[in-house]
Short mmCIF file of C-alpha atoms in Angstrom, two decimals:
data_model
loop_
_atom_site.label_atom_id
_atom_site.label_comp_id
_atom_site.label_asym_id
_atom_site.label_seq_id
_atom_site.Cartn_x
_atom_site.Cartn_y
_atom_site.Cartn_z
CA GLU T 1 4.44 -17.17 -6.20
CA ASP T 2 2.37 -15.08 -3.80
CA GLN T 3 -0.44 -13.32 -5.61
CA VAL T 4 -3.50 -11.17 -4.96
CA THR T 5 -6.32 -10.73 -7.47
CA GLN T 6 -9.19 -8.30 -7.02
CA SER T 7 -12.48 -8.25 -8.86
CA PRO T 8 -14.22 -6.50 -10.38
CA GLU T 9 -11.74 -3.90 -11.63
CA ALA T 10 -14.46 -1.26 -11.54
CA LEU T 11 -17.90 -1.11 -10.00
CA ARG T 12 -20.65 1.46 -10.40
CA LEU T 13 -23.44 1.53 -7.85
CA GLN T 14 -26.42 3.72 -7.18
CA GLU T 15 -26.54 5.26 -3.74
CA GLY T 16 -28.03 2.70 -1.38
CA GLU T 17 -27.29 -0.27 -3.66
CA SER T 18 -25.30 -2.78 -1.61
CA SER T 19 -22.59 -4.94 -3.17
CA SER T 20 -19.37 -6.84 -2.49
CA LEU T 21 -15.78 -6.59 -3.68
CA ASN T 22 -13.69 -9.73 -3.97
CA CYS T 23 -10.05 -10.37 -3.15
CA SER T 24 -8.64 -13.80 -3.87
CA TYR T 25 -5.14 -14.67 -2.78
CA THR T 26 -2.51 -17.33 -3.26
CA VAL T 27 0.21 -17.38 -0.63
CA SER T 28 2.39 -20.05 0.91
CA GLY T 29 1.17 -18.97 4.32
CA LEU T 30 -0.97 -16.04 5.38
CA ARG T 31 0.11 -13.78 8.22
CA GLY T 32 -2.61 -11.24 7.55
CA LEU T 33 -4.92 -9.72 4.95
CA PHE T 34 -5.50 -5.99 4.83
CA TRP T 35 -7.95 -3.63 3.17
CA TYR T 36 -7.05 -0.10 2.23
CA ARG T 37 -8.97 2.73 0.62
CA GLN T 38 -7.28 5.09 -1.84
CA ASP T 39 -8.77 8.38 -3.01
CA PRO T 40 -7.49 10.01 -6.23
CA GLY T 41 -4.20 11.80 -5.67
CA LYS T 42 -3.83 10.42 -2.15
CA GLY T 43 -1.98 7.62 -0.46
CA PRO T 44 -3.83 4.49 0.65
CA GLU T 45 -5.67 4.67 3.96
CA PHE T 46 -5.87 1.64 6.23
CA LEU T 47 -9.29 0.07 6.81
CA PHE T 48 -9.02 -3.46 8.24
CA THR T 49 -6.74 -6.31 9.22
CA LEU T 50 -7.95 -9.92 9.11
CA TYR T 51 -5.83 -12.78 10.38
CA SER T 52 -7.80 -16.02 10.16
CA ALA T 53 -10.63 -17.64 8.22
CA GLY T 54 -14.01 -16.76 9.64
CA GLU T 55 -12.88 -13.42 11.00
CA GLU T 56 -15.01 -10.35 10.28
CA LYS T 57 -14.41 -6.64 10.83
CA GLU T 58 -16.85 -3.76 10.43
CA LYS T 59 -16.58 -0.03 10.07
CA GLU T 60 -19.59 2.10 9.25
CA ARG T 61 -20.99 0.77 5.94
CA LEU T 62 -18.04 -1.56 5.33
CA LYS T 63 -17.65 -5.15 6.45
CA ALA T 64 -14.65 -7.33 5.63
CA THR T 65 -14.70 -11.10 5.80
CA LEU T 66 -12.03 -13.74 5.28
CA THR T 67 -11.98 -17.34 4.10
CA LYS T 68 -9.01 -19.57 3.39
CA LYS T 69 -8.81 -18.42 -0.21
CA GLU T 70 -10.49 -15.03 -0.43
CA SER T 71 -11.78 -11.97 1.30
CA PHE T 72 -14.85 -9.90 0.65
CA LEU T 73 -15.48 -6.26 1.34
CA HIS T 74 -19.22 -5.80 1.69
CA ILE T 75 -20.57 -2.29 1.22
CA THR T 76 -24.03 -1.77 2.65
CA ALA T 77 -26.18 1.13 1.41
CA PRO T 78 -23.18 3.01 -0.02
CA LYS T 79 -23.02 6.77 -0.27
CA PRO T 80 -21.20 8.89 -2.87
CA GLU T 81 -18.42 9.54 -0.36
CA ASP T 82 -17.61 5.83 -0.44
CA SER T 83 -16.35 6.29 -4.01
CA ALA T 84 -12.68 5.34 -4.05
CA THR T 85 -10.31 2.57 -5.06
CA TYR T 86 -10.27 -0.27 -2.57
CA LEU T 87 -7.02 -2.19 -2.28
CA CYS T 88 -6.52 -5.62 -0.79
CA ALA T 89 -3.09 -6.71 0.42
CA VAL T 90 -1.61 -9.79 2.05
CA GLN T 91 1.37 -10.35 4.26
CA ALA T 92 2.82 -13.73 3.44
CA PHE T 93 4.54 -16.05 5.88
CA HIS T 94 7.75 -17.65 4.71
CA ARG T 95 9.68 -20.07 6.89
CA GLY T 96 12.60 -18.31 8.46
CA SER T 97 11.35 -14.83 7.57
CA SER T 98 10.64 -12.20 10.15
CA ASN T 99 7.36 -10.33 10.54
CA THR T 100 7.96 -7.37 8.25
CA GLY T 101 5.74 -4.89 6.53
CA LYS T 102 6.24 -6.32 3.07
CA LEU T 103 2.71 -6.35 1.67
CA ILE T 104 1.55 -7.76 -1.65
CA PHE T 105 -1.21 -5.59 -3.07
CA GLY T 106 -3.90 -6.40 -5.57
CA GLN T 107 -4.67 -4.05 -8.45
CA GLY T 108 -7.68 -2.64 -6.67
CA THR T 109 -11.38 -2.17 -7.35
CA THR T 110 -12.47 1.33 -8.28
CA LEU T 111 -15.90 2.00 -6.83
CA GLN T 112 -18.13 4.80 -8.04
CA VAL T 113 -21.34 5.50 -6.14
CA LYS T 114 -23.82 7.75 -7.91
CA PRO T 115 -26.36 9.84 -6.00
CA ASP R 1 -3.64 13.96 7.01
CA SER R 2 -1.64 10.79 7.75
CA GLY R 3 1.26 12.65 9.33
CA VAL R 4 3.73 11.30 6.76
CA THR R 5 5.38 14.00 4.67
CA GLN R 6 6.89 13.41 1.26
CA THR R 7 8.84 15.81 -0.91
CA PRO R 8 8.80 16.70 -3.68
CA LYS R 9 5.18 16.10 -4.72
CA HIS R 10 6.04 16.24 -8.40
CA LEU R 11 9.31 15.74 -10.23
CA ILE R 12 10.04 15.81 -13.94
CA THR R 13 13.45 14.74 -15.13
CA ALA R 14 15.25 13.18 -18.07
CA THR R 15 16.47 9.67 -18.71
CA GLY R 16 19.85 8.92 -17.20
CA GLN R 17 19.43 11.41 -14.38
CA ARG R 18 19.40 10.81 -10.63
CA VAL R 19 16.76 11.99 -8.14
CA THR R 20 16.23 11.81 -4.40
CA LEU R 21 12.84 11.47 -2.78
CA ARG R 22 12.46 12.35 0.86
CA CYS R 23 10.11 11.10 3.54
CA SER R 24 9.43 12.18 7.11
CA PRO R 25 7.48 9.53 9.02
CA ARG R 26 4.79 10.15 11.61
CA SER R 27 6.13 11.27 14.93
CA GLY R 28 7.11 8.19 16.93
CA ASP R 29 7.04 5.74 14.03
CA LEU R 30 10.23 3.72 13.73
CA SER R 31 9.51 1.88 10.47
CA VAL R 32 9.58 3.46 7.05
CA TYR R 33 8.48 1.75 3.86
CA TRP R 34 8.81 2.67 0.20
CA TYR R 35 6.28 1.54 -2.37
CA GLN R 36 6.06 2.20 -6.10
CA GLN R 37 2.68 2.56 -7.79
CA SER R 38 2.34 2.38 -11.55
CA LEU R 39 -0.72 1.78 -13.73
CA ASP R 40 0.41 -1.62 -14.97
CA GLN R 41 2.10 -2.96 -11.81
CA GLY R 42 -0.07 -1.59 -9.07
CA LEU R 43 1.45 -0.93 -5.65
CA GLN R 44 4.80 -2.71 -5.30
CA PHE R 45 6.87 -2.98 -2.13
CA LEU R 46 10.41 -1.71 -2.53
CA ILE R 47 12.09 -1.64 0.86
CA GLN R 48 11.53 -1.27 4.62
CA TYR R 49 13.74 0.31 7.27
CA TYR R 50 13.33 -0.03 10.98
CA ASN R 51 15.14 2.38 13.27
CA GLY R 52 17.89 3.00 10.73
CA GLU R 53 18.42 -0.56 9.59
CA GLU R 54 17.15 -2.34 6.50
CA ARG R 55 14.40 -4.76 7.54
CA ALA R 56 12.95 -6.16 4.32
CA LYS R 57 13.58 -5.84 0.63
CA GLY R 58 11.25 -6.27 -2.32
CA ASN R 59 12.01 -6.20 -6.01
CA ILE R 60 13.98 -2.99 -5.75
CA LEU R 61 16.22 -2.34 -8.72
CA GLU R 62 19.98 -2.08 -8.20
CA ARG R 63 19.75 1.47 -9.57
CA PHE R 64 17.60 2.36 -6.57
CA SER R 65 18.85 2.72 -3.02
CA ALA R 66 17.43 3.99 0.23
CA GLN R 67 18.47 4.83 3.74
CA GLN R 68 16.95 5.89 7.03
CA PHE R 69 18.76 8.51 9.03
CA PRO R 70 19.15 8.85 12.83
CA ASP R 71 16.25 11.33 12.93
CA LEU R 72 14.18 8.57 11.23
CA HIS R 73 13.54 10.40 7.99
CA SER R 74 14.27 8.38 4.88
CA GLU R 75 15.48 9.03 1.37
CA LEU R 76 14.98 6.98 -1.77
CA ASN R 77 17.62 7.51 -4.43
CA LEU R 78 16.82 6.64 -8.02
CA SER R 79 19.68 6.73 -10.52
CA SER R 80 20.22 6.14 -14.24
CA LEU R 81 16.54 6.82 -14.67
CA GLU R 82 14.58 5.12 -17.41
CA LEU R 83 11.16 5.91 -18.90
CA GLY R 84 9.73 2.92 -17.06
CA ASP R 85 10.65 4.43 -13.70
CA SER R 86 7.88 6.98 -14.10
CA ALA R 87 5.46 6.24 -11.28
CA LEU R 88 4.09 7.39 -7.96
CA TYR R 89 6.47 6.65 -5.12
CA PHE R 90 4.84 6.31 -1.72
CA CYS R 91 6.44 6.38 1.65
CA ALA R 92 4.63 4.85 4.59
CA SER R 93 5.40 4.51 8.24
CA SER R 94 4.27 2.44 11.18
CA VAL R 95 5.11 2.29 14.83
CA GLU R 96 5.79 -1.42 15.20
CA GLY R 97 9.03 -3.25 15.26
CA GLY R 98 8.55 -6.96 15.69
CA SER R 99 4.79 -7.28 15.46
CA PHE R 100 3.36 -5.86 12.28
CA THR R 101 -0.36 -5.11 12.44
CA GLY R 102 -0.88 -4.09 8.84
CA GLU R 103 -1.66 -0.47 9.59
CA LEU R 104 0.61 1.57 7.40
CA PHE R 105 0.28 5.33 7.24
CA PHE R 106 0.98 6.50 3.71
CA GLY R 107 2.14 9.88 2.55
CA GLU R 108 0.61 11.55 -0.48
CA GLY R 109 3.36 10.34 -2.77
CA SER R 110 5.97 11.77 -5.08
CA ARG R 111 5.00 11.64 -8.73
CA LEU R 112 8.07 11.05 -10.87
CA THR R 113 7.94 11.63 -14.61
CA VAL R 114 10.96 10.61 -16.66
CA LEU R 115 11.07 12.11 -20.15
#
């Protein structure tokens, strides 16, 4: 069964204290891995797409990396406005299936950055 | 603002009732997705429509149905409601058809409470 597990569930950082969020996945075949950010009371907001092991993407203080079994979201020198829940999702490849938008999401990591 | 509009934002109803959630995708987006978010299950894919046709189906209950209309807006119908159906229901849209890039644009959700 395709599965996504994120850790930790919650993370508290001081402003400027860098850290990483983990997303481990089990899928029969990976089409893509995605990171989203969700603020309270809002819908998720797309951050990154990663397709193959070794790929990296960056945006401001965020950097996403991918291996064959997990992805990391590195947060460098975070600011209070980076506080949010970060969701990891995978799109699994199944023989005979078309490329659809059926994503499997993890439970998320809730990040709080204190000034 | 993602450009995806969902109504209503909040809905309180009783067990056994039927409700309809509505979604207007971003201008130009042909695909519409419905996701359910609950505290214990996280974000779960329900169904995807592309240009009026069903494209992919998740673990959507038989009591739930959806459709996408010629103007591309979509409705999710939930019937014979149970307490466990209480959740946030998100609609998302994307422009692609055959080549999904992972970038979904989510609305702000419809919060359903079943009493």
